[in-house]
Amino acid sequence: MIRVVQFGCGPIGCRIARLAAGRADLQVVAGIDVDPALHGRDLGKVGGGAPLGAAIVGSWDRLPDGAAPALAVHATGSSLRAVAPQLRSLLRAGVDVVSTCEELAFPAGANAAIAGELHDQAVGAGVTLLGTGINPGFVMDAWPLFMTAPCQAVRAIRATRVQDASDRRGPFQRKIGAGLDEAEFRRRAADGEIRHVGLTESAGMIAAGMGWPLDGFTETIEPIMAARAIDTGHVTVAAGQVAGVHQAGAGTVAGRQVITLEFRAAVGLGESWDAVSIDGVPPVEVRIGGGVHGDLGTAAVVVNAIPRVVAAAPGLTTMKDLPPPLAAGA
Amino acid sequence: MIRVVQFGCGPIGCRIARLAAGRADLQVVAGIDVDPALHGRDLGKVGGGAPLGAAIVGSWDRLPDGAAPALAVHATGSSLRAVAPQLRSLLRAGVDVVSTCEELAFPAGANAAIAGELHDQAVGAGVTLLGTGINPGFVMDAWPLFMTAPCQAVRAIRATRVQDASDRRGPFQRKIGAGLDEAEFRRRAADGEIRHVGLTESAGMIAAGMGWPLDGFTETIEPIMAARAIDTGHVTVAAGQVAGVHQAGAGTVAGRQVITLEFRAAVGLGESWDAVSIDGVPPVEVRIGGGVHGDLGTAAVVVNAIPRVVAAAPGLTTMKDLPPPLAAGA
């Protein structure tokens, strides 16, 4: 039985806690959140469901006597720089950590230095740290890499994620720009407000797995325009307004494009699928019809990774180096 | 640089050795085979290609001075009972072992006792032992398990492998019964001569990964009949003769079928694909269009697993507990 504390009790954190509480090998002992309105409340009820018997407190020091968590699930933000102090405090407390922080999935650029410090701290504390989720963490990195196992050689990898966002949460629909005018979308995209965080990290993981020393990685963000009016119940989109985002990443080695990542998410898209195309010997063309649901998938990948992280060697690890997280059979 | 010896220098062994020799992180130092006709010959030339600079000898004692392998690739047979003495001799020599022995992929039934002894011996010698290949080892076990990562719960798993065997090696076409009369097929199937070895092992790996205590596993073998004449260049099949095999496995928990494995291989089939269907939350339907080529895939999975096996803890391991074997990027 692995004792788990949920750090960050927003919608995703609450979903993760509920799923973890349902697994026979995990026990959720408490939640931690900075929001005073949540303190003293039950994690399950805050998530809009039945109580889980685990209360939310304001900080590690306030955990109930005997909580004794072995692992923290961290779900507060995408920016590694912003959440690094939280991660440091958890490592200092001596627990393994699985985080939904996108930039922790495979820290790149300026984040590599932060990640190096976190790695050293984790090794010193004898605990393991992992950043994961459905994307980054699975669909556009760990899964494409896994599918190279039957290949004798790989020249290039393409991963595509296409999501009809019509049935996703309102915050997700707004995050992809649904309902904006094109000019406003472009302004927000230029400001970094509209951007799926993870393509850089996914490309980094693939490149490391394949041994490709990338000499370039470019990312583009374009709006997907609505051909007709859509009302999702969360947002209203007029014909000619933005329905969502088309984000693409391209990684090159010596000018040759070896990694292509394509992420399309829009309301009213009419289709959802995930695909991996490996230009290799033999070639591999693999596709998930209907795609993997984002919110369900992120909670699942995080929870399924917990036993693997507990068993792993100390330090910062990544999805490409862990044994596969497995669901629990019902 | 991992120094590799190839134990068993038949067609698959030679393919593996050639692929390993081409990887920057592996060096093939020698071959071992019981066939005196191969002794002194180059592994690459025996495989029908350019020389690899590695000679075949008759036994471990005859390895050239300084060969000093760290790992042996073992490729001699499907029966764990039959090959166990070879595996024991390799463990005694103190090297890690990756074997194509199908029954080693997830030893079941009477093989579990043999596997237990091999595990203890490997732990004692401080080395790691793995049985793998494309099937069992990937398509109908490790891959289906990997695809459960984004699932919150899994009620049942189905894996299907459909192979048009028209362009496979002659021995494979004969192994699946192509060209036989139906009565002869059924006689050989009843005798165990026609049988894909691995369904039991794949089902065992899936059950262990999902935590399903199987109370039953049944396997059926039926011929696929040729509707019209086929000449593959290796075998000639008249209309009404056997074109190949349809083998199915079903695993149950408390009478409920949780694992379904279906393997169809025939000449003239006209289609090849691999698929995994997970009855879960969310459901996952994933398909490899065109399928993964069997001979190319087996050599690849074996070679790609080598660095993972060298890094793994001592003992008998399985594909569900190793970090994913990755191809080398070109």
XYZ file of C-alpha atoms in Angstrom:
660
model
C 0.000 0.000 0.000
C 1.554 3.278 -1.129
C 0.440 6.318 0.889
C -0.177 9.302 -1.403
C -0.657 13.008 -0.699
C -2.286 15.188 -3.375
C -0.411 18.495 -3.747
C -2.613 20.919 -5.701
C -6.337 20.245 -5.438
C -7.748 21.834 -8.598
C -9.912 19.901 -11.078
C -7.045 17.695 -12.338
C -5.640 17.123 -8.849
C -9.059 16.045 -7.594
C -9.505 13.664 -10.541
C -6.112 12.133 -9.821
C -6.885 11.766 -6.110
C -10.203 10.033 -6.815
C -8.586 7.601 -9.245
C -5.700 6.890 -6.865
C -8.123 6.309 -3.988
C -9.858 3.621 -6.054
C -6.695 1.595 -6.645
C -6.102 -1.311 -4.293
C -2.371 -0.555 -4.021
C -2.719 3.171 -3.234
C -4.128 5.108 -0.321
C -4.796 8.860 -0.493
C -4.045 10.286 2.939
C -4.526 14.036 2.440
C -4.533 16.988 0.090
C -2.447 20.162 0.189
C -3.544 23.411 -1.455
C -2.795 27.108 -0.955
C -6.464 28.111 -1.325
C -7.819 28.790 2.202
C -11.363 28.108 0.961
C -10.411 24.437 0.561
C -8.798 23.911 3.944
C -10.538 21.359 6.103
C -12.676 20.142 3.222
C -12.640 16.566 1.856
C -10.671 16.013 -1.367
C -13.467 13.941 -2.876
C -16.188 16.479 -2.145
C -14.072 19.348 -3.487
C -13.799 17.309 -6.678
C -17.593 17.170 -6.851
C -18.041 13.583 -5.771
C -18.315 11.297 -2.773
C -15.932 11.925 0.117
C -12.551 10.184 0.042
C -11.851 10.457 3.755
C -8.871 12.728 3.052
C -8.878 16.371 4.141
C -7.139 19.281 2.436
C -4.636 21.276 4.476
C -2.607 24.397 3.690
C 0.900 23.028 3.918
C 3.043 19.980 4.601
C 3.386 20.985 8.274
C -0.381 20.757 8.707
C -0.680 17.126 7.539
C -2.569 15.057 10.117
C -0.533 12.919 12.510
C 0.208 9.559 10.974
C -0.460 10.703 7.388
C 3.088 9.558 6.563
C 2.856 9.825 2.768
C 5.445 7.991 0.682
C 4.652 9.894 -2.502
C 3.192 13.242 -3.527
C 1.230 13.822 -6.702
C 1.987 17.400 -7.684
C -0.531 19.187 -9.940
C -0.272 22.963 -9.810
C 1.231 24.388 -12.988
C 2.992 24.027 -16.327
C 6.007 26.250 -15.685
C 8.931 24.414 -14.108
C 10.474 27.695 -12.920
C 7.216 28.604 -11.177
C 6.655 25.245 -9.461
C 10.279 24.383 -8.659
C 10.062 25.737 -5.054
C 7.050 23.449 -4.448
C 8.924 20.459 -5.867
C 11.967 21.284 -3.736
C 9.827 21.357 -0.607
C 8.388 17.933 -1.437
C 11.826 16.430 -2.096
C 13.002 17.973 1.187
C 10.126 16.155 2.912
C 11.616 12.906 1.600
C 8.799 11.667 -0.642
C 8.757 10.447 -4.229
C 6.980 12.892 -6.541
C 4.899 12.465 -9.704
C 4.113 15.853 -11.211
C 1.806 16.986 -14.006
C 4.135 19.952 -14.662
C 4.507 19.771 -18.435
C 7.971 21.292 -18.477
C 9.216 18.585 -16.100
C 8.387 15.788 -18.580
C 11.738 16.325 -20.309
C 13.234 19.626 -19.197
C 14.724 21.617 -22.043
C 16.596 24.873 -22.498
C 16.668 27.066 -19.396
C 14.704 24.391 -17.510
C 17.570 21.916 -17.838
C 19.528 23.731 -15.129
C 16.547 23.701 -12.747
C 16.031 20.027 -13.517
C 19.678 19.293 -12.793
C 19.322 20.832 -9.336
C 16.114 18.886 -8.696
C 17.855 15.690 -9.795
C 20.745 16.271 -7.406
C 18.362 17.056 -4.581
C 16.285 13.932 -5.286
C 19.393 11.739 -5.345
C 20.495 13.275 -2.055
C 17.106 12.602 -0.501
C 16.949 9.077 -1.949
C 13.669 9.769 -3.752
C 12.447 9.781 -7.341
C 10.859 12.620 -9.324
C 8.860 12.222 -12.563
C 6.949 14.655 -14.767
C 4.196 12.975 -16.769
C 0.673 13.124 -18.130
C -1.080 12.264 -21.342
C 0.730 14.959 -23.324
C 3.568 15.475 -22.708
C 4.311 12.125 -21.112
C 2.571 9.641 -23.363
C 0.908 10.368 -26.704
C 3.654 12.413 -28.377
C 6.784 11.007 -26.735
C 6.683 7.804 -24.635
C 4.275 6.056 -27.027
C 6.168 6.968 -30.235
C 9.408 5.822 -28.594
C 7.820 2.548 -27.429
C 6.690 1.845 -30.978
C 10.311 1.873 -32.207
C 11.002 -1.400 -30.350
C 10.299 -3.547 -33.446
C 12.413 -1.283 -35.709
C 15.919 -2.085 -36.876
C 16.563 1.563 -37.704
C 14.557 4.774 -37.468
C 15.048 7.697 -39.851
C 12.207 9.930 -38.620
C 9.223 9.986 -36.260
C 5.939 11.824 -36.628
C 3.355 12.059 -33.848
C -0.068 13.569 -34.397
C -2.752 14.357 -31.838
C -6.123 15.540 -33.132
C -8.785 16.385 -30.584
C -12.349 17.488 -31.007
C -12.571 19.653 -27.877
C -16.379 19.942 -27.945
C -16.822 17.704 -24.886
C -13.801 18.903 -22.913
C -13.885 21.187 -19.865
C -14.626 24.892 -20.400
C -11.142 25.985 -19.252
C -9.592 23.702 -21.873
C -11.826 25.134 -24.616
C -10.860 28.663 -23.629
C -7.184 27.652 -23.364
C -7.149 26.658 -27.049
C -8.692 30.006 -28.041
C -12.220 28.858 -28.918
C -14.494 31.859 -29.433
C -11.778 34.450 -30.031
C -11.399 36.622 -33.097
C -8.364 35.779 -35.187
C -6.489 38.976 -34.257
C -7.001 38.343 -30.560
C -5.888 34.706 -30.983
C -2.689 35.833 -32.704
C -2.039 38.426 -30.012
C -2.450 35.838 -27.258
C -0.425 33.250 -29.153
C 2.388 35.804 -29.584
C 2.210 36.516 -25.835
C 2.446 32.789 -25.053
C -1.029 32.757 -23.474
C -2.369 30.295 -26.050
C 0.063 27.457 -26.301
C 0.008 23.758 -25.585
C 3.020 23.303 -23.314
C 4.876 20.144 -24.136
C 5.975 19.972 -27.764
C 9.515 21.053 -26.897
C 9.654 18.489 -24.094
C 8.220 15.703 -26.289
C 10.727 16.457 -29.031
C 13.525 16.419 -26.476
C 12.485 13.015 -25.157
C 12.221 11.522 -28.638
C 15.571 12.979 -29.659
C 17.264 11.606 -26.549
C 15.673 8.177 -27.053
C 16.783 7.980 -30.675
C 20.207 9.481 -30.067
C 19.491 12.438 -32.344
C 21.524 15.564 -31.470
C 18.897 18.119 -32.582
C 20.404 21.230 -34.101
C 17.070 22.935 -34.482
C 13.521 22.865 -33.157
C 10.847 25.227 -34.414
C 7.290 25.580 -33.228
C 4.369 27.281 -34.986
C 0.921 28.179 -33.651
C -1.971 28.894 -35.996
C -5.696 29.287 -35.380
C -8.249 26.771 -36.657
C -11.211 28.853 -37.856
C -14.834 27.802 -37.356
C -16.662 27.271 -40.647
C -20.001 27.444 -38.831
C -21.363 28.516 -35.428
C -20.768 26.176 -32.461
C -22.115 26.341 -28.917
C -20.435 23.825 -26.604
C -22.268 24.864 -23.456
C -19.007 26.449 -22.249
C -18.133 28.715 -25.166
C -19.988 30.145 -28.141
C -18.116 30.341 -31.418
C -19.470 32.256 -34.428
C -18.588 31.244 -37.971
C -15.295 32.933 -38.805
C -14.148 33.008 -35.182
C -11.438 30.775 -33.800
C -12.445 27.162 -33.019
C -9.069 26.057 -31.698
C -5.368 25.706 -32.230
C -3.021 23.997 -34.652
C 0.433 23.752 -33.167
C 3.326 22.062 -34.914
C 6.907 21.280 -33.981
C 9.790 20.260 -36.211
C 13.145 18.968 -35.020
C 16.151 18.663 -37.308
C 19.537 16.989 -37.336
C 21.980 18.513 -39.832
C 19.055 20.168 -41.583
C 17.124 16.900 -41.938
C 13.702 16.876 -40.250
C 13.678 13.829 -37.971
C 10.859 14.790 -35.573
C 7.452 16.128 -36.566
C 4.854 16.834 -33.905
C 1.388 18.026 -34.782
C -1.248 19.010 -32.248
C -4.715 20.089 -33.365
C -7.456 20.809 -30.844
C -10.663 22.625 -31.688
C -14.341 22.611 -30.850
C -16.545 21.198 -33.612
C -13.611 19.419 -35.236
C -15.652 16.268 -35.828
C -12.784 13.843 -35.309
C -10.309 12.744 -32.659
C -7.340 10.460 -33.167
C -3.733 9.946 -32.177
C -1.148 8.532 -34.543
C 2.508 7.634 -34.749
C 4.297 7.234 -38.030
C 7.809 5.803 -37.916
C 9.956 6.065 -41.013
C 12.046 3.024 -40.251
C 12.962 -0.563 -41.086
C 10.286 -1.853 -40.913
C 8.027 1.203 -41.056
C 5.400 1.410 -38.321
C 2.057 3.162 -38.777
C -0.048 3.063 -35.652
C -3.234 4.876 -34.799
C -5.591 5.196 -31.850
C -9.047 5.560 -33.333
C -11.038 8.192 -31.431
C -7.872 9.285 -29.635
C -7.208 9.144 -25.905
C -9.363 11.431 -23.766
C -7.124 14.156 -22.336
C -8.410 14.601 -18.786
C -9.120 10.895 -18.189
C -5.771 10.021 -19.724
C -3.674 12.452 -17.700
C -5.091 11.239 -14.394
C -4.563 7.629 -15.497
C -0.957 8.034 -16.643
C -0.081 9.852 -13.406
C -1.708 7.270 -11.138
C -0.441 4.278 -13.134
C 3.096 5.671 -12.928
C 3.072 5.789 -9.113
C 4.185 2.170 -8.443
C 6.919 2.494 -11.091
C 8.219 5.716 -9.519
C 8.238 4.194 -6.038
C 10.318 1.271 -7.388
C 12.705 3.439 -9.445
C 16.222 4.534 -8.560
C 16.545 7.961 -6.890
C 16.761 11.068 -9.061
C 14.779 12.798 -11.794
C 13.526 10.168 -14.224
C 11.472 10.366 -17.414
C 8.841 8.228 -19.128
C 11.373 6.861 -21.603
C 13.385 5.257 -18.818
C 10.641 3.873 -16.598
C 9.020 0.465 -17.051
C 5.580 1.068 -18.580
C 2.941 2.391 -16.170
C 0.137 -0.171 -16.170
C -3.537 0.286 -15.433
C -5.219 -1.855 -12.817
C -7.416 -4.597 -14.216
C -11.020 -4.508 -13.062
C 30.203 -0.564 -25.949
C 28.478 -3.834 -24.998
C 30.320 -6.952 -26.182
C 27.846 -9.544 -27.511
C 28.208 -13.236 -28.357
C 25.600 -14.856 -30.619
C 24.581 -18.288 -29.264
C 22.736 -20.177 -32.021
C 23.662 -19.143 -35.552
C 20.615 -20.148 -37.595
C 18.732 -17.689 -39.824
C 17.283 -15.669 -36.910
C 20.544 -15.716 -34.956
C 22.436 -14.431 -37.987
C 19.873 -11.657 -38.539
C 20.216 -10.606 -34.918
C 24.007 -10.641 -35.089
C 24.032 -8.474 -38.228
C 21.659 -5.948 -36.688
C 23.614 -5.863 -33.416
C 26.890 -5.394 -35.296
C 25.425 -2.295 -36.956
C 24.563 -0.567 -33.687
C 27.090 1.936 -32.380
C 26.681 0.748 -28.778
C 27.099 -2.985 -29.481
C 29.987 -5.115 -30.696
C 29.514 -8.715 -31.861
C 32.614 -10.625 -30.806
C 31.802 -14.216 -31.832
C 29.161 -16.840 -32.572
C 28.576 -20.200 -30.897
C 26.770 -23.074 -32.634
C 26.738 -26.847 -32.300
C 26.847 -27.399 -36.077
C 30.468 -28.372 -36.995
C 29.881 -27.145 -40.557
C 29.729 -23.572 -39.218
C 32.866 -23.663 -37.076
C 35.556 -21.238 -38.156
C 33.183 -19.415 -40.503
C 32.233 -15.744 -40.205
C 28.807 -15.019 -38.677
C 27.993 -12.477 -41.371
C 28.873 -14.766 -44.238
C 26.910 -17.659 -42.735
C 23.948 -15.267 -42.674
C 24.383 -14.699 -46.397
C 25.912 -11.241 -46.220
C 29.149 -9.343 -45.767
C 31.547 -10.583 -43.103
C 31.116 -9.223 -39.565
C 34.631 -10.054 -38.380
C 33.221 -12.535 -35.851
C 33.891 -16.267 -36.151
C 31.616 -19.108 -35.065
C 33.007 -21.619 -32.566
C 31.548 -24.793 -31.105
C 31.368 -23.871 -27.445
C 32.022 -21.173 -24.871
C 35.474 -22.673 -24.129
C 36.499 -22.081 -27.735
C 35.816 -18.336 -27.727
C 38.872 -16.409 -28.935
C 41.143 -14.818 -26.326
C 39.880 -11.401 -25.390
C 36.364 -12.002 -26.710
C 35.104 -11.164 -23.192
C 31.387 -10.912 -23.998
C 29.133 -9.120 -21.511
C 25.932 -10.508 -23.007
C 24.794 -13.520 -25.013
C 21.935 -13.486 -27.485
C 20.447 -16.964 -27.340
C 18.435 -18.170 -30.357
C 18.112 -21.930 -30.562
C 14.602 -23.101 -29.735
C 11.092 -22.510 -28.436
C 10.992 -25.115 -25.667
C 12.278 -23.828 -22.343
C 12.849 -27.374 -21.083
C 14.977 -28.131 -24.145
C 17.112 -24.985 -24.018
C 17.402 -24.628 -20.230
C 20.821 -26.389 -20.096
C 22.154 -23.887 -22.670
C 20.788 -20.959 -20.655
C 22.312 -22.380 -17.472
C 25.711 -22.624 -19.128
C 25.494 -18.982 -20.220
C 24.469 -17.796 -16.754
C 27.342 -19.844 -15.326
C 29.680 -17.978 -17.658
C 28.517 -14.770 -15.979
C 26.899 -12.948 -18.890
C 23.518 -11.290 -19.300
C 21.270 -13.212 -21.694
C 18.554 -12.165 -24.135
C 16.818 -15.230 -25.559
C 14.321 -15.740 -28.373
C 12.985 -18.833 -26.554
C 9.232 -18.207 -26.709
C 8.481 -20.077 -23.510
C 10.917 -17.853 -21.605
C 8.913 -14.692 -22.413
C 6.623 -15.367 -19.451
C 7.121 -18.930 -18.243
C 3.873 -20.708 -17.440
C 2.778 -24.070 -16.090
C 5.574 -26.616 -15.845
C 8.013 -23.996 -17.164
C 7.512 -21.835 -14.090
C 9.661 -24.186 -12.006
C 12.478 -24.132 -14.573
C 12.196 -20.343 -14.720
C 12.422 -20.128 -10.954
C 15.706 -22.042 -10.996
C 17.042 -19.844 -13.808
C 16.032 -16.744 -11.844
C 17.853 -17.929 -8.741
C 20.928 -18.806 -10.767
C 20.896 -15.406 -12.505
C 20.581 -13.580 -9.192
C 23.467 -15.637 -7.815
C 25.603 -14.805 -10.841
C 24.596 -11.138 -10.757
C 23.281 -11.222 -14.331
C 19.947 -10.643 -16.058
C 17.949 -13.007 -18.269
C 15.127 -11.990 -20.639
C 13.007 -13.912 -23.147
C 11.671 -11.707 -25.921
C 10.876 -11.302 -29.598
C 8.086 -9.831 -31.664
C 5.562 -12.437 -30.509
C 5.647 -13.335 -27.701
C 7.463 -10.318 -26.324
C 5.807 -7.390 -28.035
C 2.713 -7.504 -30.239
C 0.408 -9.601 -28.060
C 1.678 -8.756 -24.572
C 4.102 -5.868 -23.959
C 2.339 -3.575 -26.438
C -1.211 -4.270 -25.162
C 0.013 -3.701 -21.603
C 1.759 -0.451 -22.567
C -1.463 0.818 -24.099
C -3.242 0.548 -20.737
C -1.176 3.455 -19.355
C -3.869 6.051 -20.224
C -6.670 3.880 -18.782
C -8.287 4.434 -15.394
C -9.615 0.864 -15.347
C -9.406 -2.111 -17.688
C -12.144 -4.736 -17.930
C -10.739 -6.782 -20.830
C -7.946 -6.823 -23.420
C -7.998 -8.233 -26.930
C -4.879 -8.543 -29.086
C -5.037 -9.577 -32.715
C -2.192 -10.380 -35.090
C -3.048 -11.017 -38.721
C -0.221 -11.886 -41.077
C -0.189 -12.522 -44.780
C 2.679 -15.035 -44.823
C 3.189 -14.891 -48.599
C 6.499 -13.024 -48.324
C 7.839 -14.792 -45.230
C 10.605 -17.411 -45.158
C 9.795 -20.909 -46.431
C 10.254 -22.513 -42.998
C 7.683 -20.100 -41.550
C 5.185 -20.919 -44.319
C 5.616 -24.632 -43.696
C 5.408 -24.078 -39.923
C 1.900 -22.632 -40.281
C 0.804 -25.638 -42.360
C 0.627 -24.011 -45.800
C 0.155 -26.663 -48.499
C -1.135 -29.433 -46.244
C -4.441 -31.242 -46.582
C -6.884 -30.476 -43.813
C -6.609 -33.934 -42.221
C -2.820 -33.730 -42.115
C -3.041 -30.213 -40.622
C -5.340 -31.443 -37.882
C -3.089 -34.419 -37.168
C -0.022 -32.172 -36.845
C -1.942 -29.600 -34.803
C -3.077 -32.356 -32.424
C 0.547 -33.518 -32.151
C 1.672 -29.986 -31.342
C 3.787 -29.751 -34.511
C 1.727 -26.873 -35.903
C 1.397 -24.306 -33.201
C 2.507 -20.750 -32.676
C 4.309 -20.916 -29.330
C 3.540 -17.901 -27.229
C -0.174 -17.388 -26.648
C -0.010 -18.949 -23.190
C 2.990 -16.794 -22.312
C 1.381 -13.608 -23.690
C -1.792 -14.281 -21.732
C 0.257 -14.876 -18.598
C 2.100 -11.585 -18.995
C -1.113 -9.624 -19.571
C -2.806 -11.302 -16.615
C 0.131 -10.535 -14.328
C 0.279 -6.925 -15.511
C -3.436 -6.382 -14.928
C -3.555 -8.329 -11.671
C -6.003 -10.859 -13.086
C -5.804 -14.286 -11.374
C -6.744 -16.377 -14.433
C -8.825 -19.404 -13.568
C -8.850 -20.676 -17.114
C -6.972 -20.382 -20.400
C -8.045 -22.257 -23.506
C -6.343 -22.371 -26.877
C -7.795 -23.497 -30.203
C -6.032 -24.187 -33.504
C -7.959 -24.272 -36.775
C -6.787 -24.322 -40.393
C -7.382 -21.402 -42.759
C -8.305 -22.986 -46.095
C -7.128 -21.613 -49.469
C -10.011 -20.471 -51.670
C -7.718 -20.511 -54.689
C -4.283 -21.840 -55.662
C -1.217 -19.977 -54.369
C 2.461 -20.424 -55.203
C 4.739 -18.441 -52.889
C 8.001 -19.649 -54.362
C 8.515 -21.720 -51.207
C 5.262 -23.699 -51.058
C 2.475 -24.527 -53.485
C -1.050 -24.518 -52.162
C -4.002 -25.874 -54.163
C -7.517 -24.528 -53.667
C -9.038 -26.458 -50.768
C -5.676 -27.107 -49.135
C -4.496 -25.359 -45.992
C -3.181 -21.803 -46.407
C -2.302 -21.252 -42.752
C -3.370 -21.245 -39.156
C -5.947 -19.499 -36.996
C -5.007 -19.826 -33.358
C -7.012 -18.263 -30.561
C -6.574 -18.007 -26.815
C -9.108 -17.031 -24.180
C -8.326 -16.269 -20.541
C -11.008 -16.010 -17.894
C -11.404 -14.718 -14.345
C -14.411 -16.174 -12.510
C -15.835 -17.261 -15.835
C -15.539 -13.778 -17.376
C -13.330 -13.592 -20.481
C -10.741 -10.879 -19.788
C -8.059 -11.825 -22.334
C -8.638 -12.637 -25.982
C -5.689 -13.398 -28.249
C -6.124 -14.086 -31.918
C -3.333 -15.076 -34.271
C -3.991 -15.623 -37.973
C -1.155 -16.363 -40.377
C -1.676 -17.679 -43.887
C -0.267 -17.365 -47.369
C -2.484 -15.410 -49.750
C -4.349 -13.758 -46.884
C -4.279 -10.365 -48.574
C -3.943 -8.335 -45.356
C -1.620 -7.865 -42.410
C -2.329 -5.869 -39.270
C -1.890 -5.889 -35.535
C -4.459 -4.485 -33.159
C -5.137 -3.971 -29.488
C -8.606 -3.350 -28.158
C -8.891 -2.334 -24.516
C -12.302 -2.435 -22.894
C -11.572 0.229 -20.326
C -12.129 3.780 -19.119
C -11.380 5.327 -21.538
C -11.498 2.572 -24.165
C -8.414 2.305 -26.383
C -8.536 1.006 -29.948
C -5.121 0.930 -31.547
C -3.978 -0.595 -34.784
C -0.739 -1.040 -36.698
C -1.691 -0.843 -40.350
C 0.210 -3.448 -42.362
C 1.353 -5.116 -39.132
C 4.925 -5.514 -37.932
C 7.125 -7.792 -40.015
C 7.859 -10.909 -37.965
C 11.495 -11.662 -38.785
C 12.601 -8.011 -38.918
C 10.665 -7.316 -35.744
C 12.057 -10.200 -33.716
C 15.649 -9.269 -34.461
C 14.877 -5.632 -33.644
C 13.140 -6.276 -30.327
C 15.981 -8.567 -29.229
C 18.746 -6.137 -30.167
C 16.915 -3.072 -28.827
C 16.402 -4.861 -25.504
C 20.138 -5.442 -24.992
C 21.009 -2.094 -23.344
C 17.944 -2.385 -21.081
C 18.933 -5.897 -19.988
C 22.505 -4.842 -19.272
C 21.157 -2.015 -17.047
C 18.531 -4.155 -15.281
C 18.716 -5.736 -11.826
C 19.941 -9.367 -11.715
C 17.440 -12.171 -12.232
C 14.882 -13.307 -14.797
C 12.980 -10.276 -16.043
C 10.150 -9.843 -18.543
C 9.125 -7.231 -21.088
C 6.439 -5.854 -18.785
C 9.032 -4.837 -16.206
C 11.793 -3.444 -18.406
C 11.980 0.143 -19.627
C 10.954 0.117 -23.302
C 13.598 -1.199 -25.711
C 14.320 1.639 -28.138
C 15.575 1.483 -31.687
C 18.643 3.438 -32.693
C 17.922 6.562 -34.696
C 19.612 6.705 -38.092
